[in-house]
Amino acid sequence: MKIKTIILSSLLLWCGACSHKENHVKGNEPVVQVAKTSQNNLAVIYNSFDGGRTWIPYDIGIPKEATMSSFAVVDDRIFASTDYHGIYLIKEGEKLWKRIDEDLPEKVDVNAIAVIGNSIIIGTLSHGIIISENNAKNWRYPARRT
């Protein structure tokens, strides 16, 4: 099954008093599910290969204390960004997420990720927009218009 058609779910658990559940839906099919509960400080990604009937852990290589912030799916690759724990990549058929943000500032809070052509674009909390054009090996700030 192509990775494009796999449903991903991100389950975020951390200490706190609130419980909140948010579903992002495309048509009738859930795409990403985010749940915030008062549990231990964990971040886990689950994957379903049967349309959401069953879910299996899919987070090997991502620190348990990471908070997932966004996903981008391109062909046979899934990119995942985290708050303060980097950017990760997994390809179809692989079981291990690989960290790919070699040149980013330390402890950058990545809030969004997009892949356009050969470029990876991230939006961060305090570092603004940063772009990589060589598979996340090097990053640069876009030129500002004056």
Coordinates of C-alpha atoms in Angstrom, one line a residue:
M1 CA 0.0 0.0 0.0
K2 CA 1.4 3.4 -1.0
I3 CA 2.4 5.6 1.9
K4 CA 0.2 8.4 0.5
T5 CA -2.8 6.4 1.4
I6 CA -1.8 5.4 4.9
I7 CA -3.6 7.2 7.6
L8 CA -1.4 8.7 10.2
S9 CA -2.4 9.6 13.7
S10 CA -0.4 11.6 16.2
L11 CA -1.3 11.1 19.8
L12 CA 0.2 13.7 22.1
L13 CA 0.2 13.1 25.8
W14 CA 1.7 15.3 28.5
C15 CA 1.2 16.5 32.0
G16 CA -1.7 18.9 32.4
A17 CA -5.2 19.2 33.8
C18 CA -7.1 19.4 30.5
S19 CA -8.4 16.9 28.1
H20 CA -9.0 18.0 24.5
K21 CA -9.5 16.0 21.3
E22 CA -9.2 17.4 17.8
N23 CA -9.9 15.5 14.6
H24 CA -8.7 16.7 11.2
V25 CA -11.0 15.2 8.5
K26 CA -10.6 15.0 4.7
G27 CA -13.9 13.9 3.3
N28 CA -15.1 11.1 5.5
E29 CA -11.6 9.8 6.3
P30 CA -9.7 11.0 9.4
V31 CA -6.2 12.2 8.3
V32 CA -4.6 13.1 11.6
Q33 CA -6.0 12.8 15.1
V34 CA -4.5 14.8 18.0
A35 CA -5.5 14.1 21.6
K36 CA -4.3 16.1 24.6
T37 CA -4.8 14.4 27.9
S38 CA -3.4 14.5 31.4
Q39 CA -1.0 11.5 31.1
N40 CA 2.8 11.1 31.3
N41 CA 5.0 13.2 29.1
L42 CA 4.9 11.1 25.9
A43 CA 4.7 11.7 22.2
V44 CA 3.7 8.7 20.1
I45 CA 2.7 8.3 16.4
Y46 CA 0.3 5.6 15.4
N47 CA -0.3 4.3 11.9
S48 CA -3.3 2.4 10.4
F49 CA -3.0 0.2 7.3
D50 CA -6.7 -0.7 7.3
G51 CA -8.5 2.6 7.2
G52 CA -8.4 3.3 10.9
R53 CA -9.9 0.0 12.3
T54 CA -6.6 -0.9 14.0
W55 CA -3.6 1.2 15.0
I56 CA 0.0 0.3 15.6
P57 CA 2.9 2.3 17.1
Y58 CA 5.0 4.1 14.4
D59 CA 7.5 6.2 16.3
I60 CA 10.8 4.4 16.4
G61 CA 13.6 7.0 16.3
I62 CA 11.5 9.9 17.6
P63 CA 12.2 10.9 21.2
K64 CA 9.3 10.0 23.6
E65 CA 9.5 13.5 25.1
A66 CA 9.0 15.2 21.6
T67 CA 5.7 16.9 20.8
M68 CA 4.7 16.4 17.1
S69 CA 3.8 19.6 15.4
S70 CA 3.1 18.8 11.8
F71 CA 3.4 16.2 8.9
A72 CA 4.0 16.5 5.2
V73 CA 3.6 13.5 2.9
V74 CA 5.4 13.5 -0.5
D75 CA 5.3 10.4 -2.7
D76 CA 6.9 7.6 -0.5
R77 CA 8.2 9.9 2.2
I78 CA 6.6 11.3 5.4
F79 CA 8.2 14.3 7.1
A80 CA 7.4 15.0 10.7
S81 CA 8.3 18.2 12.6
T82 CA 8.5 18.5 16.4
D83 CA 8.6 21.3 19.0
Y84 CA 12.3 21.5 20.0
H85 CA 13.3 18.0 18.9
G86 CA 13.9 18.4 15.2
I87 CA 12.6 17.2 11.9
Y88 CA 12.2 13.5 11.0
L89 CA 11.8 11.5 7.8
I90 CA 10.6 8.0 7.1
K91 CA 10.2 6.3 3.7
E92 CA 7.7 3.6 2.6
G93 CA 8.8 0.2 4.0
E94 CA 11.1 1.7 6.7
K95 CA 10.5 1.3 10.4
L96 CA 12.9 3.9 11.7
W97 CA 12.4 7.7 11.6
K98 CA 15.7 9.5 10.8
R99 CA 16.4 13.0 12.1
I100 CA 17.2 15.3 9.1
D101 CA 17.8 18.8 10.4
E102 CA 21.6 18.8 10.5
D103 CA 22.1 22.6 10.2
L104 CA 19.1 24.1 12.1
P105 CA 19.6 26.3 15.1
E106 CA 19.6 24.2 18.4
K107 CA 16.3 23.8 20.1
V108 CA 14.3 25.4 17.3
D109 CA 10.5 25.2 17.8
V110 CA 9.2 23.9 14.4
N111 CA 5.5 24.5 14.1
A112 CA 4.8 23.7 10.4
I113 CA 6.5 21.8 7.6
A114 CA 5.8 21.9 3.8
V115 CA 7.6 20.2 0.9
I116 CA 7.5 21.9 -2.5
G117 CA 9.5 20.3 -5.2
N118 CA 13.0 19.8 -3.8
S119 CA 12.5 22.4 -1.1
I120 CA 11.6 21.8 2.6
I121 CA 10.1 24.9 4.2
I122 CA 9.5 25.1 7.9
G123 CA 7.7 27.7 10.0
T124 CA 9.1 28.2 13.5
L125 CA 8.0 30.0 16.7
S126 CA 11.0 32.4 17.1
H127 CA 13.2 31.8 14.1
G128 CA 10.7 32.6 11.4
I129 CA 10.6 30.8 8.1
I130 CA 13.6 28.6 7.2
I131 CA 14.2 26.8 3.8
S132 CA 16.3 23.8 2.8
E133 CA 17.0 23.0 -0.8
N134 CA 19.3 20.0 -0.2
N135 CA 17.3 17.4 1.8
A136 CA 17.6 19.3 5.1
K137 CA 21.4 19.3 5.2
N138 CA 21.6 23.0 5.1
W139 CA 19.0 25.7 6.0
R140 CA 18.7 29.3 5.1
Y141 CA 16.4 32.2 5.7
P142 CA 14.5 33.5 2.6
A143 CA 15.6 36.7 1.1
R144 CA 13.6 39.7 2.4
R145 CA 12.0 42.1 -0.1
T146 CA 12.6 45.7 0.6

